[in-house]
Short mmCIF file of C-alpha atoms in Angstrom, two decimals:
data_model
loop_
_atom_site.label_atom_id
_atom_site.label_comp_id
_atom_site.label_asym_id
_atom_site.label_seq_id
_atom_site.Cartn_x
_atom_site.Cartn_y
_atom_site.Cartn_z
CA GLY N 1 -5.78 6.98 -21.06
CA LEU N 2 -5.90 3.23 -20.62
CA SER N 3 -2.60 2.94 -22.52
CA LYS N 4 -0.89 3.90 -19.31
CA LEU N 5 -2.67 1.19 -17.27
CA ALA N 6 -0.25 -1.33 -15.80
CA VAL N 7 -0.47 -4.23 -13.33
CA GLN N 8 2.49 -5.81 -11.90
CA PRO N 9 3.71 -7.44 -8.79
CA LEU N 10 6.03 -5.53 -6.27
CA LEU N 11 7.83 -6.87 -3.31
CA TRP N 12 7.31 -4.05 -0.79
CA GLU N 13 10.63 -4.69 1.00
CA ASP N 14 12.75 -4.43 -2.14
CA VAL N 15 13.54 -0.70 -1.72
CA ALA N 16 15.41 -0.79 -4.95
CA ALA N 17 12.47 -2.10 -6.80
CA VAL N 18 10.29 0.50 -5.33
CA ARG N 19 12.56 3.33 -6.24
CA HIS N 20 13.01 1.87 -9.78
CA LEU N 21 8.99 1.73 -10.23
CA ALA N 22 8.75 5.16 -9.11
CA GLU N 23 11.40 6.66 -11.35
CA GLU N 24 10.36 4.65 -14.39
CA ARG N 25 6.55 4.87 -14.34
CA GLY N 26 5.55 6.94 -11.21
CA PRO N 27 4.10 8.58 -9.43
CA PHE N 28 0.85 6.87 -9.67
CA ASP N 29 -2.61 8.64 -9.58
CA VAL N 30 -4.26 5.43 -8.31
CA ILE N 31 -2.83 2.32 -6.59
CA LEU N 32 -5.30 -0.63 -6.09
CA CYS N 33 -4.45 -2.81 -3.07
CA CYS N 34 -6.36 -6.16 -2.69
CA GLU N 35 -5.86 -8.47 0.25
CA VAL N 36 -2.47 -6.92 1.14
CA VAL N 37 -3.06 -6.08 4.82
CA TYR N 38 -4.67 -9.02 6.52
CA GLN N 39 -2.56 -10.68 9.02
CA GLN N 40 0.83 -9.20 7.84
CA PRO N 41 3.57 -8.80 10.29
CA PRO N 42 4.30 -5.19 11.23
CA ARG N 43 7.58 -5.08 9.38
CA ILE N 44 5.66 -5.98 6.12
CA LEU N 45 3.14 -3.49 6.75
CA GLU N 46 5.71 -0.75 7.36
CA ALA N 47 7.26 -1.77 3.98
CA LEU N 48 3.88 -1.48 2.40
CA ARG N 49 3.31 1.89 3.82
CA LEU N 50 6.74 3.24 2.68
CA ALA N 51 6.21 1.77 -0.79
CA LEU N 52 2.85 3.51 -1.16
CA ASP N 53 4.51 6.82 0.26
CA GLY N 54 7.08 6.51 -2.53
CA LEU N 55 4.81 5.53 -5.44
CA LEU N 56 1.69 7.55 -4.99
CA ALA N 57 1.25 11.20 -6.63
CA PRO N 58 0.59 13.93 -4.30
CA THR N 59 -3.04 14.11 -5.19
CA GLY N 60 -3.24 10.27 -5.94
CA LYS N 61 -5.81 7.83 -4.32
CA ILE N 62 -5.18 4.46 -2.94
CA ILE N 63 -8.03 1.92 -2.95
CA PHE N 64 -7.87 -0.81 -0.51
CA ALA N 65 -10.17 -3.89 -1.08
CA TYR N 66 -10.33 -4.96 2.55
CA GLN N 67 -12.56 -7.41 4.38
CA HIS N 68 -13.10 -7.35 8.11
CA ARG N 69 -12.67 -10.80 9.56
CA ASP N 70 -11.54 -12.76 12.49
CA GLY N 71 -11.05 -9.66 14.80
CA ALA N 72 -8.25 -8.62 12.40
CA GLU N 73 -9.78 -5.19 12.08
CA GLN N 74 -8.15 -4.56 15.61
CA THR N 75 -4.80 -5.64 14.60
CA ASP N 76 -4.76 -4.43 11.05
CA SER N 77 -6.04 -0.99 12.37
CA PHE N 78 -2.39 -0.21 13.40
CA PHE N 79 -1.61 -0.16 9.80
CA PHE N 80 -4.37 2.17 8.75
CA GLU N 81 -3.64 4.35 11.71
CA ALA N 82 0.10 4.46 10.72
CA LEU N 83 -1.18 5.77 7.23
CA ARG N 84 -3.10 8.63 8.84
CA ALA N 85 -0.32 9.60 11.05
CA ASN N 86 1.93 9.87 7.97
CA GLY N 87 -0.26 12.32 6.17
CA PHE N 88 -2.61 9.93 4.27
CA GLN N 89 -6.22 10.85 4.33
CA LEU N 90 -8.50 7.87 4.87
#
């Protein structure tokens, strides 16, 4: 139910924080990501991918609120391709 609903910030590069969240509250059935991909450097996007991989339940869903802008869909597409290459279904 909604009593399990939680919203909180997470620094993706903080591996210990990701692990702690996964152990304490995870895995998660749904992860909502809003404005997290646009113009991020590759190391940040890789940290995001690893965090999502560690937090999402095997049958879970990730929802990306993503707006295509300024040709970024070309650069940001590498992130989405990396998700697909690592077993995520898009």
